[in-house]
Short mmCIF file of C-alpha atoms in Angstrom, two decimals:
data_model
loop_
_atom_site.label_atom_id
_atom_site.label_comp_id
_atom_site.label_asym_id
_atom_site.label_seq_id
_atom_site.Cartn_x
_atom_site.Cartn_y
_atom_site.Cartn_z
CA MET A 393 -20.90 38.91 188.68
CA PHE A 394 -21.84 42.55 189.10
CA GLU A 395 -21.05 45.50 186.86
CA GLY A 396 -19.98 47.90 189.59
CA ALA A 397 -20.01 48.70 193.28
CA ILE A 398 -23.19 47.92 195.24
CA ARG A 399 -24.28 49.49 198.52
CA ILE A 400 -27.05 47.99 200.63
CA THR A 401 -28.40 49.64 203.80
CA ALA A 402 -30.98 47.97 206.09
CA ASP A 403 -33.66 49.94 207.94
CA LYS A 404 -34.91 47.71 210.80
CA SER A 405 -37.67 50.09 211.90
CA THR A 406 -39.48 49.77 208.55
CA ASN A 407 -38.09 46.36 207.54
CA SER A 408 -36.70 47.83 204.31
CA LEU A 409 -33.54 47.71 202.21
CA VAL A 410 -31.98 50.71 200.49
CA ILE A 411 -29.93 49.56 197.46
CA THR A 412 -27.56 51.75 195.46
CA SER A 413 -26.43 50.04 192.26
CA SER A 414 -26.86 49.94 188.50
CA LEU A 415 -30.13 48.77 186.96
CA ARG A 416 -28.70 45.44 185.81
CA ASP A 417 -27.16 44.73 189.23
CA TYR A 418 -30.42 45.66 190.95
CA ALA A 419 -32.30 43.20 188.74
CA SER A 420 -29.90 40.44 189.79
CA LEU A 421 -30.25 41.33 193.46
CA ARG A 422 -34.02 41.52 193.20
CA ASN A 423 -34.25 37.83 192.33
CA VAL A 424 -32.19 36.95 195.38
CA ILE A 425 -34.22 39.25 197.65
CA ASP A 426 -37.53 37.81 196.42
CA LYS A 427 -36.37 34.32 197.38
CA LEU A 428 -35.17 35.43 200.80
CA ASP A 429 -38.03 37.77 201.64
CA GLN A 430 -40.58 35.12 202.58
CA ALA A 431 -43.04 35.26 205.47
CA ARG A 432 -41.91 33.05 208.34
CA ARG A 433 -44.02 30.00 208.88
CA GLN A 434 -45.78 29.34 212.15
CA VAL A 435 -46.73 26.23 214.06
CA PHE A 436 -49.34 25.70 216.77
CA ILE A 437 -48.00 23.22 219.34
CA GLU A 438 -50.33 21.40 221.70
CA ALA A 439 -48.80 19.52 224.62
CA VAL A 440 -50.62 17.04 226.85
CA ILE A 441 -49.55 16.00 230.34
CA MET A 442 -51.21 12.84 231.67
CA GLU A 443 -50.37 11.71 235.17
CA VAL A 444 -52.01 9.17 237.46
CA ALA A 445 -50.60 8.70 240.97
CA THR A 446 -51.63 6.71 244.05
CA ASP A 447 -50.05 6.86 247.48
CA HIS A 448 -51.04 4.56 250.37
CA THR A 449 -49.39 4.62 253.81
CA ASN A 450 -49.99 2.34 256.81
CA LYS A 451 -48.57 3.18 260.25
CA LEU A 452 -48.72 1.27 263.52
CA GLY A 453 -46.73 2.48 266.50
CA PHE A 454 -46.60 1.87 270.24
CA SER A 455 -44.58 3.87 272.76
CA PHE A 456 -44.42 3.80 276.55
CA HIS A 457 -42.28 4.84 279.46
CA GLY A 458 -42.13 4.25 283.19
CA GLY A 459 -40.05 5.40 286.11
CA TYR A 460 -39.49 4.97 289.80
CA GLN A 461 -38.03 7.44 292.28
CA MET A 462 -35.57 5.69 294.53
CA ASP A 463 -35.53 8.30 297.32
CA THR A 464 -38.98 9.56 298.26
CA VAL A 465 -37.78 11.81 301.05
CA GLY A 466 -36.76 14.82 298.93
CA PRO A 467 -36.68 16.06 295.38
CA ASP A 468 -33.00 15.22 295.01
CA GLY A 469 -33.45 11.43 295.06
CA SER A 470 -32.41 9.12 292.26
CA VAL A 471 -34.94 8.28 289.54
CA VAL A 472 -35.03 5.18 287.36
CA LEU A 473 -36.69 5.95 284.00
CA GLY A 474 -37.02 3.86 280.82
CA GLY A 475 -39.32 3.05 277.95
CA SER A 476 -39.72 2.60 274.21
CA SER A 477 -39.68 5.75 272.06
CA PRO A 478 -41.10 8.02 274.77
CA MET A 479 -40.43 11.14 272.66
CA GLY A 480 -42.02 9.74 269.51
CA GLY A 481 -40.66 10.61 266.07
CA ASP A 482 -41.12 9.78 262.39
CA GLY A 483 -44.73 10.93 262.62
CA PHE A 484 -45.55 8.79 265.68
CA PRO A 485 -46.65 10.30 268.99
CA GLY A 486 -44.59 9.73 272.13
CA SER A 487 -45.82 8.72 275.57
CA LEU A 488 -44.15 11.81 277.05
CA THR A 489 -45.41 14.27 274.45
CA PHE A 490 -48.85 12.79 273.63
CA PRO A 491 -50.88 14.53 272.29
CA GLY A 492 -48.47 17.46 272.18
CA THR A 493 -48.64 20.06 269.41
CA ASP A 494 -48.34 17.70 266.44
CA PRO A 495 -51.73 17.71 264.61
CA THR A 496 -51.01 14.29 263.07
CA ALA A 497 -50.72 12.61 266.48
CA LEU A 498 -54.51 12.25 266.79
CA GLN A 499 -55.15 10.87 263.30
CA GLY A 500 -56.61 7.39 262.87
CA LEU A 501 -56.78 5.34 266.06
CA ALA A 502 -54.95 7.24 268.81
CA LEU A 503 -54.89 6.10 272.43
CA GLY A 504 -52.89 7.53 275.31
CA VAL A 505 -52.63 7.03 279.05
CA ARG A 506 -50.45 9.08 281.38
CA SER A 507 -49.95 9.09 285.14
CA ASN A 508 -50.79 12.05 287.35
CA THR A 509 -47.76 11.26 289.51
CA LEU A 510 -44.66 13.17 288.49
CA LEU A 511 -41.06 12.18 288.92
CA THR A 512 -38.56 14.96 289.51
CA LEU A 513 -35.23 14.64 287.76
CA ALA A 514 -32.55 15.64 290.24
CA GLY A 515 -30.27 18.46 289.15
CA VAL A 516 -32.44 19.37 286.15
CA GLY A 517 -35.59 20.59 287.77
CA VAL A 518 -37.81 18.79 285.32
CA SER A 519 -40.73 16.60 286.29
CA VAL A 520 -42.12 13.85 284.06
CA PRO A 521 -45.13 11.52 284.49
CA ALA A 522 -44.41 8.29 286.34
CA PHE A 523 -45.66 6.23 283.38
CA GLY A 524 -47.32 6.78 280.02
CA ILE A 525 -48.59 4.78 277.06
CA ALA A 526 -49.36 6.00 273.47
CA LEU A 527 -50.72 3.99 270.55
CA GLN A 528 -51.46 5.08 267.01
CA ALA A 529 -52.76 3.14 263.98
CA VAL A 530 -53.47 5.14 260.83
CA THR A 531 -53.88 4.51 257.09
CA THR A 532 -53.47 7.36 254.62
CA SER A 533 -54.51 7.17 250.95
CA SER A 534 -54.20 9.79 248.22
CA ASP A 535 -55.01 9.43 244.51
CA SER A 536 -54.54 12.00 241.75
CA ASN A 537 -55.42 12.12 238.06
CA VAL A 538 -53.93 15.06 236.16
CA LEU A 539 -54.72 16.02 232.55
CA ALA A 540 -53.13 19.30 231.43
CA THR A 541 -53.04 20.59 227.85
CA PRO A 542 -50.81 23.66 227.53
CA HIS A 543 -50.47 24.99 223.98
CA ILE A 544 -48.53 27.79 222.32
CA MET A 545 -48.08 29.39 218.89
CA ALA A 546 -44.46 29.63 217.73
CA THR A 547 -42.63 31.07 214.72
CA ASP A 548 -40.07 29.17 212.70
CA ASN A 549 -36.55 29.28 214.25
CA ILE A 550 -37.65 31.59 217.11
CA PRO A 551 -37.69 30.37 220.75
CA ALA A 552 -41.07 30.24 222.47
CA GLU A 553 -41.98 29.68 226.13
CA ILE A 554 -45.14 29.16 228.16
CA ASN A 555 -45.18 29.17 231.98
CA VAL A 556 -48.34 28.44 233.98
CA GLY A 557 -47.95 28.14 237.75
CA GLU A 558 -47.60 30.01 241.01
CA ASN A 559 -44.93 31.47 243.24
CA VAL A 560 -45.14 29.87 246.69
CA PRO A 561 -43.37 31.06 249.87
CA LEU A 562 -41.04 28.64 251.68
CA GLN A 563 -39.62 29.11 255.16
CA SER A 564 -35.84 28.96 255.38
CA SER A 565 -34.65 28.24 258.95
CA ILE A 566 -31.34 29.22 260.46
CA LEU A 567 -31.79 26.90 263.48
CA GLY A 568 -32.65 23.24 263.24
CA GLY A 569 -35.23 23.09 266.08
CA VAL A 570 -35.79 20.20 268.49
CA PRO A 571 -38.75 18.06 267.36
CA GLY A 572 -40.94 16.61 270.10
CA LEU A 573 -40.04 19.10 272.84
CA GLY A 574 -42.97 21.32 271.98
CA GLY A 575 -45.33 18.74 273.50
CA LEU A 576 -43.76 19.11 276.94
CA GLY A 577 -45.10 22.63 277.20
CA GLY A 578 -48.65 21.37 277.66
CA ILE A 579 -47.95 19.06 280.59
CA PRO A 580 -48.12 21.70 283.38
CA GLY A 581 -51.55 22.86 282.31
CA GLN A 582 -52.86 19.33 281.99
CA THR A 583 -51.63 18.06 285.35
CA GLY A 584 -52.01 21.20 287.42
CA ILE A 585 -49.01 20.16 289.57
CA PRO A 586 -46.58 23.00 290.35
CA GLY A 587 -43.58 20.70 290.02
CA ALA A 588 -44.28 20.30 286.34
CA ALA A 589 -43.63 23.93 285.55
CA GLY A 590 -40.09 23.16 284.43
CA LEU A 591 -41.38 21.22 281.44
CA GLY A 592 -42.92 24.35 280.02
CA GLY A 593 -39.49 25.93 279.61
CA ILE A 594 -38.12 22.93 277.73
CA GLY A 595 -41.18 22.84 275.54
CA GLY A 596 -40.30 26.31 274.26
CA PHE A 597 -37.23 24.91 272.53
CA GLY A 598 -39.49 23.04 270.12
CA GLY A 599 -40.10 26.25 268.18
CA LEU A 600 -36.46 27.02 267.41
CA GLY A 601 -37.03 26.04 263.80
CA ALA A 602 -39.38 29.00 263.29
CA PHE A 603 -36.57 31.54 263.13
CA GLY A 604 -35.39 32.45 259.63
CA GLY A 605 -36.37 34.15 256.39
CA ILE A 606 -38.87 33.46 253.63
CA SER A 607 -37.85 32.29 250.16
CA ARG A 608 -40.09 31.80 247.13
CA GLN A 609 -40.18 29.01 244.61
CA ASN A 610 -41.92 28.86 241.21
CA VAL A 611 -44.02 25.73 240.70
CA GLY A 612 -46.24 24.80 237.77
CA THR A 613 -45.84 23.88 234.10
CA LYS A 614 -43.07 25.41 231.99
CA ILE A 615 -42.40 24.59 228.33
CA LYS A 616 -39.56 26.02 226.24
CA LEU A 617 -39.18 25.10 222.57
CA VAL A 618 -37.64 26.16 219.27
CA PRO A 619 -39.43 24.93 216.09
CA HIS A 620 -37.74 24.40 212.71
CA ILE A 621 -40.13 23.83 209.78
CA ASN A 622 -39.05 22.44 206.38
CA ASP A 623 -40.80 22.35 203.00
CA SER A 624 -42.14 18.82 203.63
CA ASN A 625 -44.24 20.05 206.60
CA GLU A 626 -41.93 18.30 209.02
CA VAL A 627 -41.11 20.10 212.26
CA ARG A 628 -37.88 19.67 214.19
CA LEU A 629 -38.47 20.67 217.79
CA GLU A 630 -36.05 21.49 220.58
CA VAL A 631 -38.20 20.86 223.65
CA ASP A 632 -37.48 21.61 227.32
CA GLU A 633 -40.47 20.72 229.51
CA GLU A 634 -40.75 20.97 233.31
CA ILE A 635 -43.65 20.10 235.62
CA SER A 636 -43.36 20.91 239.34
CA GLU A 637 -45.82 20.92 242.22
CA LEU A 638 -45.97 21.05 245.98
CA GLY A 639 -45.56 17.76 247.82
CA PRO A 640 -46.12 16.74 251.43
CA PRO A 641 -43.71 17.87 254.18
CA ARG A 642 -40.76 15.56 254.77
CA GLY A 643 -38.94 14.76 258.01
CA GLY A 644 -41.12 16.87 260.29
CA ASN A 645 -40.25 20.06 258.38
CA LEU A 646 -43.04 22.57 258.01
CA ASN A 647 -42.04 23.35 254.42
CA PRO A 648 -43.54 21.13 251.70
CA SER A 649 -41.33 19.29 249.28
CA ILE A 650 -41.14 20.24 245.58
CA VAL A 651 -41.92 17.40 243.14
CA GLN A 652 -40.36 17.97 239.70
CA ARG A 653 -40.56 16.14 236.36
CA THR A 654 -38.44 17.42 233.47
CA ALA A 655 -37.82 16.34 229.87
CA LYS A 656 -35.32 17.86 227.43
CA THR A 657 -35.03 16.45 223.91
CA GLN A 658 -34.90 17.13 220.15
CA LEU A 659 -37.27 15.37 217.79
CA VAL A 660 -38.63 15.45 214.23
CA VAL A 661 -42.38 15.09 213.74
CA GLN A 662 -44.76 15.54 210.81
CA ASP A 663 -47.66 17.96 210.69
CA GLN A 664 -50.56 16.84 212.95
CA GLN A 665 -48.66 13.77 214.14
CA THR A 666 -49.08 12.96 217.83
CA ILE A 667 -46.00 11.54 219.55
CA VAL A 668 -44.93 10.68 223.08
CA ILE A 669 -41.82 12.64 224.03
CA GLY A 670 -41.35 11.07 227.47
CA GLY A 671 -42.95 9.27 230.36
CA LEU A 672 -42.48 7.49 233.64
CA VAL A 673 -43.93 4.36 235.22
CA ARG A 674 -43.03 3.99 238.89
CA ASP A 675 -44.08 1.39 241.45
CA ALA A 676 -42.37 1.78 244.82
CA VAL A 677 -42.98 0.05 248.15
CA SER A 678 -41.17 1.34 251.26
CA ASN A 679 -41.18 -0.54 254.57
CA GLY A 680 -39.88 1.13 257.73
CA GLU A 681 -39.42 -0.37 261.17
CA THR A 682 -38.05 1.04 264.43
CA LYS A 683 -37.66 -1.40 267.32
CA ILE A 684 -35.72 -2.32 270.44
CA PRO A 685 -33.16 -5.03 269.65
CA VAL A 686 -34.10 -8.54 270.81
CA LEU A 687 -37.35 -7.38 272.44
CA GLY A 688 -38.80 -6.28 269.13
CA ASP A 689 -38.20 -9.72 267.60
CA ILE A 690 -40.24 -11.64 270.19
CA PRO A 691 -43.42 -13.05 268.66
CA LEU A 692 -46.69 -11.32 269.61
CA ILE A 693 -45.38 -9.18 272.44
CA GLY A 694 -42.60 -7.84 270.19
CA ALA A 695 -45.16 -5.42 268.68
CA LEU A 696 -45.03 -3.46 271.95
CA PHE A 697 -41.38 -2.62 271.34
CA LYS A 698 -41.41 -1.50 267.70
CA ARG A 699 -43.09 0.80 265.22
CA ARG A 700 -43.82 -0.09 261.60
CA SER A 701 -44.77 1.92 258.51
CA THR A 702 -45.49 0.81 254.95
CA GLN A 703 -45.78 3.20 252.00
CA THR A 704 -46.88 2.17 248.50
CA THR A 705 -46.51 4.64 245.64
CA LYS A 706 -47.59 4.12 242.03
CA ARG A 707 -47.14 6.72 239.32
CA ASN A 708 -47.76 6.83 235.56
CA LEU A 709 -46.68 9.91 233.61
CA LEU A 710 -46.98 10.62 229.87
CA LEU A 711 -45.81 13.70 227.97
CA ILE A 712 -47.50 14.01 224.55
CA LEU A 713 -47.00 16.64 221.85
CA THR A 714 -48.82 17.47 218.57
CA PRO A 715 -47.73 20.24 216.12
CA TYR A 716 -50.09 21.93 213.64
CA VAL A 717 -48.31 23.78 210.82
CA ILE A 718 -50.06 27.04 209.87
CA ARG A 719 -50.41 27.50 206.11
CA ASP A 720 -52.81 30.45 205.85
CA PRO A 721 -55.17 32.57 208.00
CA VAL A 722 -57.87 29.95 207.59
CA ASP A 723 -55.86 27.56 209.78
CA LEU A 724 -55.65 30.20 212.50
CA ARG A 725 -59.40 30.65 212.37
CA ASN A 726 -59.98 26.90 212.59
CA ILE A 727 -57.77 26.65 215.68
CA PHE A 728 -59.62 29.52 217.33
CA GLU A 729 -63.02 27.93 216.68
CA ARG A 730 -61.81 24.53 217.93
CA LYS A 731 -60.52 26.04 221.19
CA MET A 732 -63.81 27.85 221.72
CA ARG A 733 -65.69 24.57 221.28
CA GLU A 734 -63.37 22.85 223.75
CA ARG A 735 -63.97 25.62 226.27
CA GLN A 736 -67.72 25.28 225.91
CA GLU A 737 -67.47 21.51 226.31
CA PHE A 738 -65.43 22.04 229.48
CA LEU A 739 -68.11 24.33 230.91
CA ASP A 740 -70.90 21.92 230.01
CA ARG A 741 -69.06 18.95 231.47
CA TYR A 742 -68.04 20.35 234.84
CA PHE A 743 -70.78 22.88 235.46
CA VAL A 744 -73.80 21.13 233.92
CA PHE A 745 -72.97 17.51 233.16
CA ALA A 746 -70.52 15.12 234.81
CA ALA A 747 -69.51 12.79 231.98
CA ASN A 748 -65.81 12.06 231.41
CA LYS A 749 -64.41 12.30 227.90
CA GLU A 750 -61.26 10.66 226.63
CA TYR A 751 -58.68 13.00 225.11
CA LYS A 752 -58.23 12.66 221.35
CA ALA A 753 -56.04 14.83 219.15
CA THR A 754 -57.93 16.68 216.39
CA ILE A 755 -56.93 15.84 212.80
CA ASP A 756 -57.83 17.83 209.69
CA TYR A 757 -58.50 15.03 207.22
CA SER A 758 -58.54 17.43 204.26
CA ARG A 759 -54.76 17.72 204.71
CA THR A 760 -54.04 14.04 205.15
CA ARG A 761 -53.37 11.28 202.59
CA GLY A 762 -55.43 8.12 202.29
CA LEU A 763 -54.37 4.58 201.46
CA VAL A 764 -54.62 5.05 197.68
CA GLU A 765 -52.41 8.15 197.81
CA GLU A 766 -49.86 6.32 199.97
CA ILE A 767 -49.73 3.49 197.40
CA ARG A 768 -49.34 5.98 194.56
CA GLN A 769 -46.52 7.78 196.37
CA ALA A 770 -44.78 4.43 196.97
CA TYR A 771 -45.02 3.53 193.27
CA MET A 772 -43.69 6.96 192.29
CA LYS A 773 -40.66 6.45 194.54
CA VAL A 774 -40.00 3.04 192.97
CA ASP A 775 -40.35 4.45 189.43
CA ASP A 776 -38.05 7.40 190.23
CA LYS A 777 -35.44 5.04 191.63
CA ALA A 778 -35.65 2.77 188.58
CA ALA A 779 -35.37 5.74 186.20
CA LEU A 780 -32.33 7.02 188.09
CA GLU A 781 -30.66 3.61 187.93
CA GLU A 782 -31.45 3.37 184.22
CA GLN A 783 -29.82 6.75 183.54
CA THR A 784 -26.74 6.06 185.62
CA LYS A 785 -25.92 2.54 184.49
CA PRO A 786 -23.17 2.21 181.77
CA LYS A 787 -24.34 2.09 178.17
CA GLU A 788 -23.92 -1.09 176.08
CA ILE A 789 -21.20 -0.98 173.38
CA LYS A 790 -22.68 -1.78 169.99
CA LYS A 791 -20.80 -4.17 167.64
CA HIS A 792 -21.01 -4.35 163.84
CA ASP A 793 -22.29 -7.74 162.56
CA ALA A 794 -22.17 -8.66 158.83
CA SER A 795 -25.66 -8.98 157.40
CA LYS A 796 -26.77 -12.15 155.58
CA ALA A 797 -26.93 -12.34 151.79
CA ILE A 798 -30.22 -11.33 150.25
CA SER A 799 -31.89 -14.11 148.27
CA GLU A 800 -31.85 -13.39 144.54
CA VAL A 801 -35.49 -14.18 144.02
CA PRO A 802 -37.08 -11.67 141.60
CA ALA A 803 -40.21 -10.13 142.93
CA SER A 804 -43.27 -10.06 140.65
CA THR A 805 -44.24 -6.63 139.42
CA GLY A 806 -47.66 -7.62 138.12
CA GLY A 807 -48.96 -8.45 134.60
CA GLY A 808 -50.30 -11.99 135.42
CA ALA A 809 -48.68 -15.40 135.11
CA GLY A 810 -46.09 -15.82 132.42
CA ALA A 811 -45.38 -12.13 132.07
CA PRO A 812 -41.73 -11.23 131.48
CA VAL A 813 -39.82 -9.92 134.45
CA ALA A 814 -37.56 -6.94 133.98
CA PRO A 815 -34.00 -7.52 135.17
CA PRO A 816 -32.72 -5.35 138.00
CA PRO A 817 -30.65 -2.32 137.10
CA GLY A 818 -27.01 -3.17 136.33
CA ALA A 819 -27.69 -6.89 135.81
CA ALA A 820 -26.41 -8.79 132.78
CA PRO A 821 -28.91 -9.08 129.89
CA THR A 822 -30.87 -12.28 129.73
CA PRO A 823 -29.87 -14.38 126.69
CA THR A 824 -32.43 -15.09 124.01
CA PRO A 825 -33.85 -18.60 124.35
CA ILE A 826 -33.15 -21.09 121.54
CA PRO A 827 -36.26 -22.60 119.98
CA VAL A 828 -36.52 -26.30 120.64
CA ALA A 829 -38.76 -28.83 118.94
CA PRO A 830 -41.40 -30.55 121.04
CA GLY A 831 -40.14 -33.65 122.87
CA LYS A 832 -36.48 -32.69 122.67
CA ALA A 833 -34.28 -31.06 125.23
CA ALA A 834 -32.60 -27.82 124.74
CA PRO A 835 -28.89 -27.90 124.12
CA GLY A 836 -26.90 -27.98 127.38
CA VAL A 837 -29.93 -28.88 129.54
CA VAL A 838 -30.37 -32.31 131.17
CA LYS A 839 -33.92 -33.49 131.16
CA PRO A 840 -35.01 -35.09 134.48
CA ALA A 841 -36.14 -38.68 134.54
CA ALA A 842 -39.51 -37.87 136.09
CA PRO A 843 -41.07 -34.55 136.95
CA LEU A 844 -41.21 -33.64 140.72
CA MET A 845 -44.54 -32.79 142.18
CA LYS A 846 -44.61 -29.35 143.57
CA GLY A 847 -45.52 -29.37 147.23
CA ALA A 848 -45.39 -33.16 147.53
CA ILE A 849 -44.84 -34.73 150.98
CA ILE A 850 -42.53 -37.74 151.17
CA GLU A 851 -42.87 -40.07 154.14
CA ASN A 852 -40.34 -42.75 155.08
#
C-alpha cells in the first residue's frame, strides 16, 4: 500500500502530527487524516424533574398510670403500679413523662393530668406520681411540588456530570440512648417534693444517644451521562440520574432520613425529542395500632387502652430529558439567549407577578420536518426499496420465437392507378401477357360465372 517506511509522531500539547514519509505516501495518509480530523460534535441536554408528593398523618393516643403504696408507715413499703403506655413511645407522650423534653408531645390537642402525691419505689429510690393521664390528638399534613430543570453541555463520547446539592452533617451515635427517660428529669422541679430527686438522675440517661461523631452526606441532584451522536442527529445516551433530599426523622432519632430516587439507563433519542426516562407513582396507606390485649378490643371504652396512627402518602415522579444537537455557533447563541429569557421570566414571575406557567420544551421549527416532508420521505423509502428489489431479482431468460411469414403484397411506389409495379430485387421476371380478344378468356384462365362485388356484405 505504501512505497516505504512511514513514521508518525503525535504532539499532544499542540494537537499535531509529525509525519516522515515519501510524498506519495503522505498524500495517501492526508486523505485518511482529513476524514479523521473532524471537530467533535456537542449536545446540550436539558433534564426535567417533576415531583408531586402529599403526606397526611393522623394520631390519637391515650396513656395513663396509677399506683398504690401498700405500707404507708415507711418508704420501704410495697407499691402496686400499673397503667397503659406510661412511658409513651412512637411519637406519643406518656403519663409519666408528659410533657417531658419531646417538642412533639404538645402538638395538636394535648391534655395531661398528674398527681402531686409521689410513690416511692422500694430499693430503687425513685418516686413517681400516684396517677397520671396524657391524651394527644394531632393531624399532620405536608404537600410538595418540585420542578427542577438541570441542564449540561456535553461532547460526543466524553462523560459529563452535573451535581447540584449540599453537604449536610449527620450525627453518628455510639450509644443507643433510652427514649422517654429524659422527661423524668423535669419531675422534681415541677413537684417541688424532695423525694422526687431520684428521678432527675434517671432522666439523665435519656441523653446517651448524644455521644458520637459527625458524618456528612451529599444530598441534591446528580446527573452523569455519556452522549454518542451519529450522522442522523440521533443521540444515544448513557444516563445515571440521582435525586436525594432530607426527610423527617424516623424512630425518635435526631438525624433526618435521606430520601433517594435513582435511574440508570441507556436510550436512543432524536434531536429535540422529549422523552420520559423514568417515573414513579406511589399511593401508600399505613395504619398502626398499639393496645392492651382484650381491653383494647372493648367497644367505646377500648379507646382508653390503645393508640392509633394513620399515614397516607401519595407521590408522583417524572424524569424527562431533551437533547439539542449543536451544529454551529449560532445554536450556542440561541441557547444562551433562550436561557436568559427564561431567567428573566423567572424573576418576573416570582418577584413581580405570581402566575404559574406550565413547562414546555422549546423546539426550533426551522430544523424540523412537516407533514409533506414526512410523506415525501416515506415515498422515497418505498421507491428505494422497489428499485433494490428490481435490481436484485433474477433476470428473465429470453427465448427465440420464429417470426411469421411476411405477406407478399407489393407496395405501391406511386405513379397513379394502373402504373406498372417493379418486381423486387432477385424475383423472377414477370411473363409478357398474351393479347386476348374482347369477350374471350385468356388461355389457362377460368372465367368466373359472375363477378364478385368488392366490399359486399353477405347476410344469412
